Coordinates of C-alpha atoms and ligand atoms in Angstrom, one line a residue:
X1 CA -0.2 9.5 23.2
X2 CA 3.5 10.5 23.5
X3 CA 3.5 10.4 27.3
X4 CA 2.0 6.8 27.1
X5 CA 4.6 5.5 24.6
X6 CA 7.4 7.1 26.6
X7 CA 6.1 5.6 29.6
X8 CA 5.9 2.0 28.1
X9 CA 9.5 2.5 26.7
X10 CA 10.7 3.2 30.1
X11 CA 9.0 0.3 31.7
X12 CA 10.5 -2.0 29.1
X13 CA 13.8 -0.6 29.7
X14 CA 13.5 -0.9 33.4
X15 CA 12.1 -4.5 33.2
X16 CA 15.1 -5.5 31.1
X17 CA 17.6 -3.9 33.3
X18 CA 16.1 -5.5 36.5
X19 CA 17.0 -8.9 35.2
X20 CA 20.2 -8.0 33.6
X21 CA 19.1 -7.9 29.9
X22 CA 20.0 -5.2 27.5
X23 CA 16.9 -2.9 26.8
X24 CA 17.8 -2.9 23.2
X25 CA 17.1 -6.7 23.1
X26 CA 13.5 -6.0 23.7
X27 CA 11.4 -4.6 20.9
X28 CA 8.2 -2.9 21.1
X29 CA 5.5 -3.9 18.7
X30 CA 2.5 -1.5 18.9
X31 CA -0.7 -3.4 18.4
X32 CA -3.0 -1.3 16.3
X33 CA -6.0 -3.7 15.7
X34 CA -9.2 -1.4 15.4
X35 CA -6.9 1.8 15.5
X36 CA -7.3 4.2 12.7
X37 CA -4.4 5.0 10.3
X38 CA -4.3 8.6 11.6
X39 CA -3.7 7.3 15.1
X40 CA -1.1 5.0 13.9
X41 CA 0.7 8.0 12.2
X42 CA 0.6 9.6 15.4
X43 CA 2.1 6.8 17.3
X44 CA 4.8 6.6 14.5
X45 CA 5.6 10.5 15.1
X46 CA 6.0 9.5 18.8
X47 CA 8.6 6.9 18.1
X48 CA 6.8 3.6 17.3
X49 CA 7.9 2.0 13.9
X50 CA 6.7 -1.6 14.3
X51 CA 2.8 -2.0 14.3
X52 CA 1.0 -5.5 14.9
X53 CA -2.2 -6.2 13.1
X54 CA -4.8 -9.1 13.7
X55 CA -7.0 -8.8 10.5
X56 CA -5.8 -9.0 7.0
X57 CA -8.5 -6.9 5.5
X58 CA -8.4 -4.1 8.0
X59 CA -4.6 -4.2 7.9
X60 CA -4.5 -3.8 4.2
X61 CA -6.6 -0.7 4.1
X62 CA -4.5 1.0 6.8
X63 CA -1.2 -0.2 5.2
X64 CA -2.3 1.4 1.8
X65 CA -3.3 4.8 3.6
X66 CA 0.2 4.8 5.3
X67 CA 2.2 3.9 2.3
X68 CA 5.6 5.7 2.2
X69 CA 6.0 5.7 5.8
X70 CA 8.7 3.6 6.9
X71 CA 6.7 1.4 9.1
X72 CA 7.4 -2.3 9.6
X73 CA 4.1 -4.3 9.8
X74 CA 3.8 -7.4 11.7
X75 CA 0.8 -9.9 11.7
X76 CA 0.0 -11.3 15.1
X77 CA -3.6 -12.7 14.5
X78 CA -4.9 -15.9 13.6
X79 CA -4.1 -16.5 9.9
X80 CA -6.2 -18.5 7.4
X81 CA -4.2 -20.3 4.6
X82 CA -6.5 -18.5 2.0
X83 CA -5.2 -15.2 3.1
X84 CA -1.6 -16.2 2.7
X85 CA -1.1 -14.1 -0.3
X86 CA -1.9 -10.9 1.5
X87 CA 0.1 -11.6 4.6
X88 CA 3.2 -12.2 2.4
X89 CA 2.4 -9.0 0.6
X90 CA 2.1 -6.8 3.6
X91 CA 3.9 -8.1 6.6
X92 CA 7.7 -8.3 7.5
X93 CA 7.1 -10.8 10.2
X94 CA 4.1 -13.2 10.7
X95 CA 3.9 -14.2 14.5
X96 CA 1.2 -16.8 14.2
X97 CA 2.3 -19.7 12.0
X98 CA 0.7 -22.7 13.7
X99 CA 0.5 -25.4 11.2
X100 CA 2.2 -27.0 8.3
X101 CA -0.7 -26.3 6.1
X102 CA -0.4 -22.5 6.7
X103 CA 3.4 -22.6 6.4
X104 CA 3.2 -24.3 3.0
X105 CA 0.5 -21.8 1.8
X106 CA 2.8 -18.8 2.9
X107 CA 5.8 -20.4 1.3
X108 CA 4.1 -20.8 -2.1
X109 CA 3.1 -17.2 -2.0
X110 CA 6.4 -16.0 -0.9
X111 CA 8.0 -18.0 -3.9
X112 CA 5.8 -16.3 -6.4
X113 CA 7.1 -12.9 -5.4
X114 CA 10.6 -14.1 -4.6
X115 CA 10.4 -13.1 -0.9
X116 CA 11.8 -15.0 2.0
X117 CA 9.1 -14.6 4.6
X118 CA 10.1 -14.2 8.3
X119 CA 7.7 -16.1 10.6
X120 CA 7.4 -17.1 14.2
X121 CA 5.9 -20.4 15.3
X122 CA 2.9 -19.7 17.7
X123 CA 2.7 -22.3 20.4
X124 CA -0.1 -23.0 22.7
X125 CA 2.0 -23.3 25.7
X126 CA -0.8 -23.6 28.3
X127 CA -2.4 -26.3 26.3
X128 CA -5.9 -24.6 26.7
X129 CA -8.4 -26.1 24.2
X130 CA -9.7 -22.6 23.0
X131 CA -6.2 -21.2 22.2
X132 CA -4.6 -21.1 18.8
X133 CA -1.0 -22.3 18.3
X134 CA 0.6 -25.5 17.8
X135 CA 1.0 -27.8 20.9
X136 CA 4.4 -27.7 22.5
X137 CA 4.9 -31.4 21.9
X138 CA 4.5 -30.9 18.2
X139 CA 6.8 -28.0 17.9
X140 CA 10.0 -29.9 17.2
X141 CA 8.4 -31.8 14.2
X142 CA 6.6 -28.9 12.8
X143 CA 9.7 -26.7 12.8
X144 CA 11.8 -29.4 11.2
X145 CA 9.3 -29.7 8.5
X146 CA 8.9 -25.9 7.9
X147 CA 12.7 -25.5 8.0
X148 CA 12.8 -27.3 4.7
X149 CA 10.5 -24.6 3.0
X150 CA 12.8 -22.3 1.1
X151 CA 10.8 -19.2 1.2
X152 CA 10.2 -19.0 4.9
X153 CA 12.6 -18.2 7.6
X154 CA 11.7 -19.2 11.2
X155 CA 13.0 -16.4 13.5
X156 CA 11.6 -17.8 16.9
X157 CA 8.4 -18.6 18.9
X158 CA 5.3 -16.7 20.0
X159 CA 2.7 -17.4 22.6
X160 CA -0.4 -15.9 24.3
X161 CA -1.1 -17.2 27.7
X162 CA -4.6 -17.3 29.1
X163 CA -5.7 -14.2 30.7
X164 CA -4.7 -13.9 34.4
X165 CA -5.6 -10.9 36.8
X166 CA -2.2 -11.3 38.3
X167 CA 0.6 -11.2 35.5
X168 CA 2.9 -13.3 37.6
X169 CA 0.6 -16.3 37.0
X170 CA 1.7 -16.0 33.3
X171 CA 5.4 -16.6 34.3
X172 CA 5.1 -20.4 33.9
X173 CA 3.9 -20.0 30.4
X174 CA 6.5 -17.6 29.4
X175 CA 9.1 -19.6 31.1
X176 CA 7.9 -22.7 29.2
X177 CA 8.1 -21.0 25.8
X178 CA 11.8 -19.9 26.7
X179 CA 12.8 -23.4 27.7
X180 CA 11.1 -24.7 24.5
X181 CA 13.1 -22.3 22.4
X182 CA 16.4 -23.2 24.0
X183 CA 15.6 -26.9 23.5
X184 CA 14.9 -26.3 19.8
X185 CA 18.1 -24.2 19.5
X186 CA 20.1 -27.2 20.7
X187 CA 18.8 -29.4 17.8
X188 CA 20.8 -27.4 15.4
X189 CA 18.1 -27.4 12.7
X190 CA 19.4 -25.8 9.5
X191 CA 18.1 -22.5 8.3
X192 CA 16.2 -21.5 11.4
X193 CA 16.8 -19.1 14.3
X194 CA 15.3 -19.0 17.9
X195 CA 16.3 -15.5 18.3
X196 CA 12.9 -14.2 19.0
X197 CA 10.3 -14.8 21.6
X198 CA 7.2 -12.9 21.0
X199 CA 5.4 -12.8 24.3
X200 CA 3.8 -10.1 26.8
X201 CA 1.0 -7.8 26.2
X202 CA -0.2 -4.7 28.3
X203 CA -1.1 -6.6 31.5
X204 CA 2.0 -8.8 31.6
X205 CA 5.0 -7.6 29.3
X206 CA 7.3 -6.9 32.3
X207 CA 6.8 -10.5 33.6
X208 CA 7.4 -11.7 29.9
X209 CA 10.6 -9.7 29.6
X210 CA 12.0 -11.2 32.9
X211 CA 11.3 -14.6 31.2
X212 CA 13.1 -13.8 28.1
X213 CA 10.7 -11.9 25.7
X214 CA 12.5 -10.1 22.8
X215 CA 9.2 -8.7 21.2
X216 CA 6.4 -7.5 23.4
X217 CA 2.9 -6.7 21.7
X218 CA 1.4 -3.8 23.4
X219 CA -1.9 -2.2 22.4
X220 CA -4.1 -0.8 25.2
X221 CA -1.3 0.9 27.2
X222 CA -0.5 2.9 23.9
X223 CA -3.8 3.5 22.4
X224 CA -6.3 3.1 25.2
X225 CA -9.0 0.5 25.6
X226 CA -10.5 -0.8 22.2
X227 CA -14.2 -0.3 22.1
X228 CA -14.9 -3.7 20.7
Ligands
PLP1 C1 -4.7 -7.6 21.0 C2 -3.5 -8.2 21.0 C3 -2.3 -7.7 21.8 C4 -2.3 -6.5 22.5 O1 -3.2 -6.6 23.7 P1 -3.2 -5.4 24.8 O2 -3.7 -6.0 26.0 O3 -4.1 -4.4 24.2 O4 -1.9 -4.9 24.9 C5 -1.1 -8.7 21.8 N1 -1.2 -9.7 21.2 C6 -2.1 -10.2 20.4 C7 -1.9 -11.6 19.6 C8 -3.3 -9.6 20.4 O5 -4.4 -9.9 19.7

């Protein structure tokens, strides 16, 4: 596993430098859905300290097993409002806020435990019907409304493009998210930041970095193919 992780870190660095960005401005989120706590610990020992999970129940179990290890947990899956309490309890950053309803549920739970919950707004940049995420055209109004929720802090945007066999084909989606974030930044909405762009996975993270990704979510290239 160590070799795989070192290799990914090298590729991240190289992709950043090739487009004139600083390697330290791109952060690796190791996606550990379906991966055991033991393997996560192994990856931690090889230098990963941020892990992304998709399912609350599965994540909760592993997080409890790994308590005491200084891991930062990110939630990257589709989140239902009725799981907001657990999302707030376990995760430092939730990448997948895509509605006012979910934001309000998270805000309420965060207020109860006196936490300011960091979130990203997930955008369905390709507009595909089957994809989750808010529509790009709604982003401004959603973000304006969420910015007023005192216990949430918007840190940027996330997207997941459709699957392409050629990663270059995802570039228009990544560029679209970048442009959207710059446009929102110009609106000077109080209490929000557009620092982060969560985009890029095993198959297309180098393209995403060239389009401005600050968080890349990589599972397969670290842990191998998932058998589900
Ligand atoms: C599973 C998953 C990833 C990681 O995908 P790989 O192709 O294994 O790198 C990234 N982001 C999200 C939202 C995922 O669900």
